Structures are given as structure tokens and as C-alpha cells.
mmCIF file of C-alpha atoms in Angstrom:
data_model
loop_
_atom_site.group_PDB
_atom_site.id
_atom_site.type_symbol
_atom_site.label_atom_id
_atom_site.label_comp_id
_atom_site.label_asym_id
_atom_site.label_seq_id
_atom_site.Cartn_x
_atom_site.Cartn_y
_atom_site.Cartn_z
ATOM 1 C CA MET A 1 -52.337 -149.466 145.001
ATOM 2 C CA ASP A 2 -51.516 -152.259 142.609
ATOM 3 C CA TRP A 3 -52.297 -152.650 138.903
ATOM 4 C CA LYS A 4 -55.319 -154.883 139.501
ATOM 5 C CA MET A 5 -56.942 -152.213 141.660
ATOM 6 C CA ILE A 6 -56.202 -149.509 139.083
ATOM 7 C CA ILE A 7 -57.628 -151.623 136.253
ATOM 8 C CA GLU A 8 -60.729 -152.419 138.303
ATOM 9 C CA PHE A 9 -61.200 -148.734 139.145
ATOM 10 C CA ILE A 10 -60.933 -147.752 135.469
ATOM 11 C CA LYS A 11 -63.338 -150.507 134.394
ATOM 12 C CA GLN A 12 -65.896 -149.371 136.962
ATOM 13 C CA SER A 13 -65.595 -145.616 136.486
ATOM 14 C CA TYR A 14 -64.520 -145.030 132.883
ATOM 15 C CA ALA A 15 -67.931 -143.720 131.831
ATOM 16 C CA TYR A 16 -67.658 -140.925 134.404
ATOM 17 C CA PHE A 17 -64.376 -139.790 132.867
ATOM 18 C CA GLY A 18 -66.029 -139.653 129.428
ATOM 19 C CA ILE A 19 -69.018 -137.716 130.734
ATOM 20 C CA GLY A 20 -66.845 -135.420 132.850
ATOM 21 C CA GLY A 21 -64.408 -134.684 130.030
ATOM 22 C CA SER A 22 -67.265 -133.986 127.629
ATOM 23 C CA LEU A 23 -69.041 -131.689 130.077
ATOM 24 C CA LEU A 24 -65.837 -129.807 130.846
ATOM 25 C CA ILE A 25 -65.127 -129.178 127.160
ATOM 26 C CA ILE A 26 -68.746 -128.260 126.373
ATOM 27 C CA GLY A 27 -68.955 -126.013 129.438
ATOM 28 C CA SER A 28 -65.749 -124.179 128.589
ATOM 29 C CA MET A 29 -66.977 -123.723 125.009
ATOM 30 C CA LEU A 30 -70.357 -122.358 126.119
ATOM 31 C CA VAL A 31 -68.964 -119.942 128.721
ATOM 32 C CA THR A 32 -66.215 -118.739 126.408
ATOM 33 C CA GLY A 33 -68.644 -118.413 123.495
ATOM 34 C CA LEU A 34 -71.006 -116.246 125.545
ATOM 35 C CA VAL A 35 -68.330 -113.646 126.342
ATOM 36 C CA TYR A 36 -66.511 -113.866 123.000
ATOM 37 C CA ARG A 37 -66.121 -110.749 120.884
ATOM 38 C CA GLY A 38 -64.166 -111.114 117.668
ATOM 39 C CA LYS A 39 -61.689 -108.729 116.089
ATOM 40 C CA ALA A 40 -64.565 -106.655 114.686
ATOM 41 C CA GLY A 41 -66.499 -106.823 117.985
ATOM 42 C CA GLU A 42 -68.891 -109.503 116.696
ATOM 43 C CA LYS A 43 -70.409 -112.181 118.915
ATOM 44 C CA TYR A 44 -69.365 -115.802 118.513
ATOM 45 C CA SER A 45 -71.452 -117.894 116.143
ATOM 46 C CA VAL A 46 -70.843 -121.458 115.004
ATOM 47 C CA LEU A 47 -72.041 -120.276 111.589
ATOM 48 C CA ASN A 48 -69.139 -117.883 111.007
ATOM 49 C CA HIS A 49 -66.407 -118.808 113.517
ATOM 50 C CA TYR A 50 -64.189 -121.796 114.126
ATOM 51 C CA ILE A 51 -64.384 -123.325 117.597
ATOM 52 C CA SER A 52 -60.639 -122.751 117.888
ATOM 53 C CA GLU A 53 -61.228 -118.994 117.804
ATOM 54 C CA LEU A 54 -62.561 -119.286 121.367
ATOM 55 C CA GLY A 55 -59.001 -120.049 122.480
ATOM 56 C CA GLU A 56 -57.249 -117.331 120.478
ATOM 57 C CA VAL A 57 -55.183 -115.347 122.978
ATOM 58 C CA GLY A 58 -55.530 -111.592 122.502
ATOM 59 C CA VAL A 59 -58.906 -111.896 120.783
ATOM 60 C CA SER A 60 -61.018 -114.073 123.060
ATOM 61 C CA LYS A 61 -61.215 -112.610 126.582
ATOM 62 C CA ALA A 62 -61.774 -116.059 128.054
ATOM 63 C CA ALA A 63 -59.163 -117.853 125.929
ATOM 64 C CA PRO A 64 -57.329 -119.277 128.983
ATOM 65 C CA LEU A 65 -60.586 -120.837 130.219
ATOM 66 C CA PHE A 66 -61.272 -122.428 126.843
ATOM 67 C CA ASN A 67 -57.718 -123.717 126.421
ATOM 68 C CA PHE A 68 -57.539 -125.062 129.996
ATOM 69 C CA GLY A 69 -60.946 -126.761 129.613
ATOM 70 C CA LEU A 70 -59.850 -128.318 126.345
ATOM 71 C CA ILE A 71 -56.586 -129.633 127.795
ATOM 72 C CA ILE A 72 -58.060 -131.095 131.004
ATOM 73 C CA GLY A 73 -61.262 -132.314 129.321
ATOM 74 C CA SER A 74 -59.264 -134.052 126.607
ATOM 75 C CA LEU A 75 -56.987 -135.779 129.077
ATOM 76 C CA ALA A 76 -60.057 -137.172 130.876
ATOM 77 C CA PHE A 77 -60.694 -139.241 127.748
ATOM 78 C CA ILE A 78 -57.562 -141.334 128.343
ATOM 79 C CA PRO A 79 -59.090 -143.267 131.274
ATOM 80 C CA PHE A 80 -62.396 -143.302 129.368
ATOM 81 C CA ILE A 81 -61.004 -145.016 126.274
ATOM 82 C CA THR A 82 -58.811 -147.250 128.441
ATOM 83 C CA GLY A 83 -61.888 -148.461 130.320
ATOM 84 C CA LEU A 84 -63.804 -148.852 127.078
ATOM 85 C CA THR A 85 -60.977 -150.981 125.693
ATOM 86 C CA LEU A 86 -60.829 -153.130 128.830
ATOM 87 C CA THR A 87 -64.608 -153.599 128.669
ATOM 88 C CA LEU A 88 -64.687 -154.557 124.986
ATOM 89 C CA ASN A 89 -61.438 -156.539 125.178
ATOM 90 C CA ASN A 90 -60.947 -157.205 121.482
ATOM 91 C CA LEU A 91 -58.319 -156.344 118.870
ATOM 92 C CA TRP A 92 -60.374 -153.507 117.338
ATOM 93 C CA ALA A 93 -60.681 -151.812 120.729
ATOM 94 C CA LYS A 94 -56.956 -152.246 121.426
ATOM 95 C CA VAL A 95 -56.048 -150.575 118.126
ATOM 96 C CA GLY A 96 -58.696 -147.947 118.932
ATOM 97 C CA LEU A 97 -56.927 -147.285 122.238
ATOM 98 C CA VAL A 98 -53.628 -146.515 120.508
ATOM 99 C CA VAL A 99 -55.322 -144.215 117.986
ATOM 100 C CA GLY A 100 -57.503 -142.773 120.760
ATOM 101 C CA ILE A 101 -54.547 -141.807 122.922
ATOM 102 C CA TRP A 102 -53.004 -140.049 119.922
ATOM 103 C CA SER A 103 -56.329 -138.288 119.288
ATOM 104 C CA THR A 104 -56.737 -137.218 122.923
ATOM 105 C CA LEU A 105 -53.214 -135.864 123.121
ATOM 106 C CA SER A 106 -53.737 -134.026 119.823
ATOM 107 C CA CYS A 107 -56.936 -132.487 121.194
ATOM 108 C CA ALA A 108 -55.143 -131.377 124.364
ATOM 109 C CA LEU A 109 -52.399 -129.844 122.221
ATOM 110 C CA VAL A 110 -55.014 -127.731 120.437
ATOM 111 C CA GLY A 111 -55.357 -125.969 123.794
ATOM 112 C CA VAL A 112 -51.582 -125.746 124.191
ATOM 113 C CA PHE A 113 -51.171 -124.270 120.697
ATOM 114 C CA PRO A 114 -54.118 -121.904 120.147
ATOM 115 C CA MET A 115 -54.642 -120.054 116.895
ATOM 116 C CA ASN A 116 -51.900 -117.582 117.841
ATOM 117 C CA HIS A 117 -49.494 -120.376 116.899
ATOM 118 C CA MET A 118 -51.238 -121.133 113.616
ATOM 119 C CA GLU A 119 -48.767 -123.599 112.092
ATOM 120 C CA ALA A 120 -48.599 -125.813 115.173
ATOM 121 C CA HIS A 121 -52.349 -125.306 115.752
ATOM 122 C CA LYS A 122 -53.212 -126.537 112.258
ATOM 123 C CA ARG A 123 -51.050 -129.632 112.680
ATOM 124 C CA VAL A 124 -52.540 -130.706 116.003
ATOM 125 C CA ALA A 125 -56.107 -129.796 114.995
ATOM 126 C CA VAL A 126 -55.902 -131.833 111.779
ATOM 127 C CA SER A 127 -54.270 -134.675 113.728
ATOM 128 C CA TYR A 128 -57.109 -134.568 116.266
ATOM 129 C CA PHE A 129 -59.910 -134.529 113.692
ATOM 130 C CA ARG A 130 -58.450 -137.288 111.527
ATOM 131 C CA SER A 131 -57.387 -139.587 114.353
ATOM 132 C CA GLY A 132 -60.669 -138.949 116.167
ATOM 133 C CA LEU A 133 -62.555 -140.111 113.097
ATOM 134 C CA VAL A 134 -60.453 -143.279 112.884
ATOM 135 C CA MET A 135 -60.916 -143.872 116.628
ATOM 136 C CA VAL A 136 -64.718 -143.638 116.334
ATOM 137 C CA LEU A 137 -64.637 -146.097 113.433
ATOM 138 C CA LEU A 138 -62.427 -148.572 115.324
ATOM 139 C CA TYR A 139 -64.546 -148.497 118.484
ATOM 140 C CA SER A 140 -67.730 -148.828 116.430
ATOM 141 C CA ILE A 141 -66.308 -151.961 114.842
ATOM 142 C CA ALA A 142 -65.180 -153.184 118.287
ATOM 143 C CA VAL A 143 -68.738 -152.819 119.594
ATOM 144 C CA PHE A 144 -70.197 -154.463 116.488
ATOM 145 C CA VAL A 145 -67.966 -157.563 116.638
ATOM 146 C CA GLN A 146 -68.641 -158.356 120.306
ATOM 147 C CA PRO A 147 -69.925 -161.884 120.748
ATOM 148 C CA ALA A 148 -73.691 -161.647 121.332
ATOM 149 C CA ALA A 149 -73.477 -163.804 124.453
ATOM 150 C CA THR A 150 -70.941 -161.536 126.149
ATOM 151 C CA ALA A 151 -71.834 -158.113 124.711
ATOM 152 C CA ASN A 152 -70.889 -155.499 127.311
ATOM 153 C CA ILE A 153 -71.961 -152.507 125.258
ATOM 154 C CA PRO A 154 -75.257 -152.532 123.327
ATOM 155 C CA LYS A 155 -74.776 -152.598 119.575
ATOM 156 C CA ILE A 156 -77.391 -149.849 119.236
ATOM 157 C CA SER A 157 -74.733 -147.488 120.608
ATOM 158 C CA ASN A 158 -73.131 -147.713 117.161
ATOM 159 C CA VAL A 159 -75.784 -145.240 115.995
ATOM 160 C CA ALA A 160 -73.861 -142.543 117.891
ATOM 161 C CA GLY A 161 -70.632 -143.677 116.223
ATOM 162 C CA LEU A 162 -72.292 -143.612 112.809
ATOM 163 C CA ILE A 163 -73.594 -140.086 113.365
ATOM 164 C CA ALA A 164 -70.159 -138.896 114.548
ATOM 165 C CA PHE A 165 -68.448 -140.610 111.617
ATOM 166 C CA CYS A 166 -70.865 -139.007 109.125
ATOM 167 C CA CYS A 167 -70.312 -135.555 110.611
#
């Protein structure tokens, strides 16, 4: 396999990596959340728990599932953002790729360093949230500045980026 074949494969299938990674992370969160019982025996609720608590070893029975899903799901975003960058092919997307790889690795490290390792966990979680926000902004700009004649991604997709950025 040469580089041209790899690049062509990524350009043609990058969306599947994004969908697959998202579904893996969401699935591991849902399954883990359903069986979660906190330190006081309470059920998981997004209203009074952090998502990271689902991966806390010794508290969450399904912590390994959550952490594994987060690691593998996050890593699936590397081919996704690479394909997105190749499709947009502008400076904003290329900078977004660098920030995006940092963000994806930070997200995967949240699974490597669950809340049992609080200092390291805080560092990688904050890195993920901040770099993820910057990545969304950069890719939103990259979509916005596409020449109208050669727009590969509809500009209306920026609504999703705006919602994510506002959250």
C-alpha cells in the first residue's frame, strides 16, 4: 500500500471513522451509565455526576468498558479529522488538524488516567476540553472560508460547530 492509496482511503471513508468513534464513545457511556452506582449507591445522573466518574476504577463497575471505549473511540477521530482536513484543504483545516490530534490524544488519555489519578486526569481533561473547543472553531472557519464553487462541505454544517462552541 502506498501513500496515495492511504490518502484516498481516508478521503473516502473518514466520515465512517467519525461516526464509529462517536457511537463507540456514546455506547460505552450509555452502558456504563446504566450499571453505575456511586460511592453512596446512587445511580448515575448527568445532573449530579461528571462523565469521568463512569471511568473511576473501584467505584464504577464498568470502568474498564468506559475507559476502553473512550480510548479507542477517541483514536478513531484521527483518521476522521485527517480526512476532513484533506477534504477542506485549506490553512484553517491544517491548523485544525494539529490542534485536533492534540485534542484526540488528550481525550484518549482521559481513559488512560481515570479519576483515580486525579492530577493527571485533570490535566488531560482540561487539555481535551480546551483544545477541542479550539478545534471546533478552526474547522468551522475552514468550512466557512471554502470557495463557493468548490465547497466540499455545506456551510450549513457550521450550525453544529456553533452549537458545540456555545456549549
